[in-house]
Coordinates of C-alpha atoms in Angstrom, one line a residue:
M279 CA 111.5 72.3 109.8
Y280 CA 115.3 72.6 110.0
H281 CA 117.3 71.7 113.0
D282 CA 118.6 74.7 114.9
D283 CA 122.1 74.3 113.6
R284 CA 120.8 75.1 110.1
Q285 CA 119.2 78.3 111.2
S286 CA 122.5 80.1 111.3
L287 CA 123.0 79.1 107.7
K288 CA 120.0 81.1 106.5
E289 CA 120.9 83.7 103.9
T290 CA 119.1 86.9 104.8
G291 CA 120.0 89.2 102.0
Q292 CA 117.1 90.9 100.2
K293 CA 116.0 89.1 97.0
G294 CA 114.5 91.9 94.9
D295 CA 112.2 94.2 96.9
F296 CA 108.7 94.1 98.4
L297 CA 107.0 95.1 95.1
L298 CA 109.0 92.7 93.0
P299 CA 110.6 89.9 95.0
F300 CA 112.5 88.6 92.0
V301 CA 116.2 89.0 90.9
A302 CA 118.4 87.4 88.2
V303 CA 122.0 87.6 89.4
N304 CA 125.3 86.9 87.7
T305 CA 128.0 84.6 89.2
I306 CA 131.4 84.4 87.5
M307 CA 134.0 81.9 88.9
P308 CA 136.8 82.5 89.8
D309 CA 136.2 86.3 89.5
F310 CA 133.4 86.5 92.0
Y311 CA 133.7 83.2 93.9
T312 CA 135.7 80.0 94.0
T313 CA 133.2 78.6 96.5
Y314 CA 130.0 79.6 98.3
P315 CA 129.2 78.2 101.8
M316 CA 126.2 76.0 102.7
H317 CA 123.2 78.2 103.1
W318 CA 119.4 78.4 102.5
H319 CA 116.8 81.0 101.9
D320 CA 113.0 81.2 101.8
E321 CA 113.0 81.9 98.1
M322 CA 113.2 79.4 95.2
E323 CA 116.3 79.5 93.1
I324 CA 116.7 78.4 89.4
V325 CA 120.3 78.3 88.1
Y326 CA 121.2 78.4 84.4
V327 CA 124.8 77.5 83.6
E328 CA 125.9 79.7 80.7
S329 CA 129.4 78.3 80.4
G330 CA 131.9 76.2 82.2
E331 CA 131.3 73.6 84.9
Y332 CA 131.3 73.4 88.7
E333 CA 130.1 71.4 91.7
E334 CA 126.7 72.2 93.2
F335 CA 125.6 70.7 96.5
V336 CA 121.9 70.5 97.1
N337 CA 120.5 68.9 100.3
L338 CA 124.0 67.5 100.9
E339 CA 124.1 65.7 97.5
R340 CA 126.9 66.5 95.1
Y341 CA 126.1 67.4 91.4
H342 CA 128.6 68.0 88.7
V343 CA 126.9 70.6 86.5
K344 CA 128.0 71.9 83.2
K345 CA 127.1 74.4 80.4
G346 CA 123.4 74.4 79.6
D347 CA 122.3 72.6 82.9
I348 CA 119.3 74.0 84.8
I349 CA 119.4 73.5 88.6
L350 CA 116.1 73.7 90.6
I351 CA 116.6 74.6 94.3
N352 CA 113.4 74.6 96.3
P353 CA 112.7 77.1 99.1
C354 CA 114.5 76.3 102.4
V355 CA 116.8 73.8 100.9
L356 CA 120.5 73.7 101.9
H357 CA 122.9 74.3 99.0
S358 CA 126.4 75.5 98.1
F359 CA 128.8 75.4 95.2
R360 CA 132.5 75.3 94.4
I361 CA 134.8 75.7 91.4
I362 CA 136.4 72.7 89.7
D363 CA 140.1 73.0 88.9
D364 CA 139.9 76.8 88.5
K365 CA 137.7 76.4 85.4
R366 CA 136.1 79.7 84.4
T367 CA 132.4 79.4 84.8
F368 CA 129.5 81.8 84.4
F369 CA 125.9 81.1 85.6
R370 CA 122.7 83.1 86.2
S371 CA 120.6 82.6 89.3
I372 CA 116.9 83.5 89.2
I373 CA 115.7 83.9 92.8
F374 CA 112.1 84.7 93.7
N375 CA 109.6 84.5 96.5
S376 CA 106.7 82.1 96.2
S377 CA 104.3 85.0 96.9
M378 CA 104.7 85.8 93.1
L379 CA 102.9 82.5 92.4
T380 CA 100.2 82.5 95.1
S381 CA 97.4 84.9 96.0
N382 CA 95.6 86.0 99.1
N383 CA 92.4 84.4 97.6
T384 CA 92.5 80.7 97.4
D385 CA 92.1 79.5 93.8
A386 CA 92.5 76.3 91.8
C387 CA 96.1 77.0 91.0
S388 CA 97.0 77.3 94.7
I389 CA 95.1 74.3 95.8
K390 CA 96.0 71.9 93.0
Y391 CA 99.6 73.0 92.2
F392 CA 101.5 75.6 94.2
T393 CA 100.5 74.7 97.8
P394 CA 101.3 71.0 97.2
F395 CA 104.6 72.0 95.5
L396 CA 105.6 74.3 98.3
D397 CA 104.7 71.5 100.8
N398 CA 107.2 69.2 99.0
M399 CA 104.5 67.0 97.7
Y400 CA 106.2 66.9 94.3
I401 CA 109.5 65.3 93.4
N402 CA 111.5 67.5 91.1
P403 CA 114.8 66.8 89.4
I404 CA 117.6 68.8 90.9
V405 CA 119.6 69.1 87.6
I406 CA 117.9 69.2 84.2
S407 CA 120.4 68.6 81.4
S408 CA 120.2 69.4 77.7
D409 CA 119.6 65.8 76.9
S410 CA 116.4 65.7 79.1
P411 CA 113.1 65.4 77.3
N412 CA 111.4 68.8 76.8
Y413 CA 114.6 70.6 78.0
E414 CA 114.3 73.2 75.2
L415 CA 110.9 74.4 76.4
L416 CA 112.3 75.0 79.9
Q417 CA 115.5 76.5 78.7
Q418 CA 113.6 79.0 76.5
S419 CA 111.4 80.1 79.5
V420 CA 114.4 80.5 81.8
K421 CA 116.3 82.5 79.3
K422 CA 113.3 84.6 78.6
L423 CA 112.9 85.4 82.3
I424 CA 116.5 86.5 82.5
S425 CA 116.2 88.6 79.4
I426 CA 113.1 90.4 80.6
Y427 CA 114.8 91.1 83.9
D428 CA 118.0 92.4 82.3
N429 CA 116.2 94.7 79.8
K430 CA 113.5 96.0 82.2
D431 CA 111.4 97.3 79.4
E432 CA 108.0 99.0 80.1
F433 CA 105.6 96.6 81.8
F434 CA 108.5 94.2 82.5
E435 CA 107.0 93.3 86.0
I436 CA 103.9 91.9 84.2
M437 CA 106.0 90.0 81.7
I438 CA 108.1 88.5 84.6
K439 CA 105.0 87.2 86.3
S440 CA 103.5 85.9 83.1
E441 CA 106.6 84.1 82.1
L442 CA 107.1 82.7 85.6
F443 CA 103.6 81.0 85.4
N444 CA 104.6 79.7 82.0
L445 CA 107.8 78.2 83.4
F446 CA 105.8 76.4 86.2
Y447 CA 103.3 75.2 83.6
I448 CA 106.3 73.5 81.9
L449 CA 107.6 72.2 85.1
F450 CA 104.3 70.7 86.2
K451 CA 103.5 69.2 82.8
Y452 CA 106.9 67.7 82.0
F453 CA 109.2 67.5 85.1
L454 CA 107.4 67.4 88.4
I455 CA 106.2 64.1 89.8
P456 CA 103.6 63.9 92.6
E457 CA 104.7 62.1 95.7
E458 CA 102.9 58.7 96.2
H459 CA 101.9 59.7 99.8
E460 CA 100.4 63.0 98.7
S461 CA 96.8 61.9 99.7
N462 CA 98.0 60.8 103.2
M463 CA 99.7 64.2 103.7
K464 CA 96.5 66.0 102.6
D465 CA 94.5 63.8 105.1
N466 CA 96.9 64.7 107.9
T467 CA 96.6 68.4 107.1
T468 CA 92.8 68.2 107.1
R469 CA 92.8 66.3 110.3
N470 CA 95.1 68.8 112.0
I471 CA 93.0 71.7 110.9
K472 CA 89.8 70.1 112.2
T473 CA 91.5 69.3 115.5
I474 CA 92.6 73.0 115.9
L475 CA 89.1 74.4 115.0
D476 CA 87.4 71.9 117.4
Y477 CA 89.7 73.0 120.2
I478 CA 88.9 76.7 119.5
D479 CA 85.2 75.9 119.4
S480 CA 85.4 74.1 122.8
N481 CA 87.6 76.7 124.5
Y482 CA 86.8 80.1 123.0
M483 CA 85.1 81.2 126.3
K484 CA 88.4 81.2 128.1
P485 CA 91.9 82.5 127.2
I486 CA 93.6 80.3 124.5
T487 CA 97.3 80.3 124.0
I488 CA 99.2 79.5 120.8
D489 CA 101.2 76.9 122.8
E490 CA 97.9 75.1 123.7
L491 CA 96.8 75.0 120.1
A492 CA 100.2 73.8 118.8
S493 CA 100.2 71.0 121.4
S494 CA 96.8 69.9 120.3
V495 CA 98.3 68.8 117.0
D496 CA 101.8 68.0 118.3
L497 CA 103.5 70.8 116.4
S498 CA 106.1 73.3 117.5
K499 CA 104.8 76.8 118.2
H500 CA 106.8 78.3 115.3
Y501 CA 105.7 75.7 112.7
F502 CA 102.1 75.8 114.0
M503 CA 101.8 79.6 113.3
R504 CA 103.1 79.1 109.7
F505 CA 100.9 76.1 109.2
F506 CA 97.7 77.9 110.4
K507 CA 98.4 81.1 108.3
K508 CA 99.1 79.0 105.2
Y509 CA 95.9 76.9 105.3
M510 CA 93.5 79.4 106.9
G511 CA 94.6 82.5 105.2
M512 CA 94.9 84.5 108.4
T513 CA 96.8 84.3 111.7
C514 CA 95.5 82.2 114.5
I515 CA 94.8 85.3 116.7
E516 CA 92.8 86.8 113.8
Y517 CA 90.8 83.7 113.4
I518 CA 90.1 83.4 117.2
N519 CA 89.1 87.0 117.4
D520 CA 86.8 86.7 114.4
Y521 CA 85.2 83.5 115.8
R522 CA 84.6 85.2 119.1
L523 CA 83.2 88.4 117.6
N524 CA 80.7 86.4 115.6
I525 CA 79.4 84.9 118.8
A526 CA 79.5 88.3 120.5
T527 CA 77.2 89.9 117.9
N528 CA 74.7 87.1 118.4
L529 CA 74.7 87.7 122.2
L530 CA 74.3 91.4 121.7
L531 CA 71.3 90.8 119.5
T532 CA 69.5 88.0 121.4
T533 CA 70.3 88.8 125.1
S534 CA 70.3 91.7 127.5
M535 CA 73.7 90.9 128.8
Q536 CA 76.0 93.8 129.7
I537 CA 78.9 94.5 127.3
T538 CA 81.3 93.4 130.0
E539 CA 79.4 90.1 130.4
V540 CA 79.4 89.5 126.6
A541 CA 83.2 90.1 126.5
A542 CA 83.8 87.8 129.4
S543 CA 81.6 85.1 128.0
I544 CA 83.8 84.8 124.9
G545 CA 87.0 84.7 126.8
I546 CA 88.0 88.4 126.7
T547 CA 88.4 90.1 130.1
N548 CA 89.9 93.4 128.9
L549 CA 86.9 95.5 127.9
S550 CA 89.0 98.1 126.0
Y551 CA 90.6 95.3 123.9
F552 CA 87.1 93.9 123.2
N553 CA 85.8 97.3 122.1
R554 CA 88.9 97.9 119.9
I555 CA 88.7 94.6 118.0
F556 CA 84.9 94.9 117.7
K557 CA 85.2 98.4 116.2
K558 CA 87.9 97.3 113.9
K559 CA 85.7 94.6 112.4
Y560 CA 82.3 96.4 112.5
N561 CA 83.3 100.1 112.4
M562 CA 81.3 100.7 115.6
T563 CA 81.5 99.9 119.3
P564 CA 79.4 96.9 120.7
K565 CA 77.1 99.5 122.3
E566 CA 76.5 101.3 119.0
Y567 CA 76.0 98.0 117.3
R568 CA 73.3 96.9 119.7
Y569 CA 71.6 100.3 119.5
N570 CA 71.6 100.4 115.7
I571 CA 70.2 96.9 115.4
D572 CA 67.5 97.5 118.1
N573 CA 66.4 100.7 116.3
R574 CA 66.1 99.2 112.9
K575 CA 62.7 99.7 111.4

């Protein structure tokens, strides 16, 4: 979470598009810029210095970067740059959304690598210079990504994703170092999720607000919603509705309760809303559901 005074520094320009959230942009100093103010964005940025030298500031730390250097800027990290003595400098910035690395379905890559990485459970070097071990492997991958983007040959979108995974294979194998407190952070995450789910289990029969759930694990409302979606794969409202509907179907099958009573018993007082979310999940109304089950032969 960033303090409110950082929010205004967020760069909101589009990085690529919805179908391909990936760009490789050129920056020439002093032609384009002599300085760029402190900012941050949700995307990750990888900078490759083609020529010259300049000052890069990442998380308020100053780095003197030069030709051949590769700069890794994680999502939501403050950064800026400025020219040195009017020296002509050219660099490429690869900017992409982490959605290109993750999937809607949880898999080993997400659990073991990308989710911990995006949770800052890895220490990565900010600047990787040409004298760093295994630099050539990383440089080749970065330059290949830039070339693929520039040429945009047939099937280039597939090639970009493929090379992006190769780049992260190199990063994980040679450059990223797990934080020592990684297991503690995982324990905290598991504990928070359990607390949230226990709260829902104990209170589903009455209205539940996001504020209540966030308070149960001492998180801000905004962070809580992101946290829940990230680890549960759905929004909190979607999860609560799904949980309630599972209970509702059992009541429809095993009791003679009226539809309104079933809805009220799971914390939903608006019958039309109950019918709507029920039909969205089961493609029939609660009344139709009960009738179809009762008449099964």
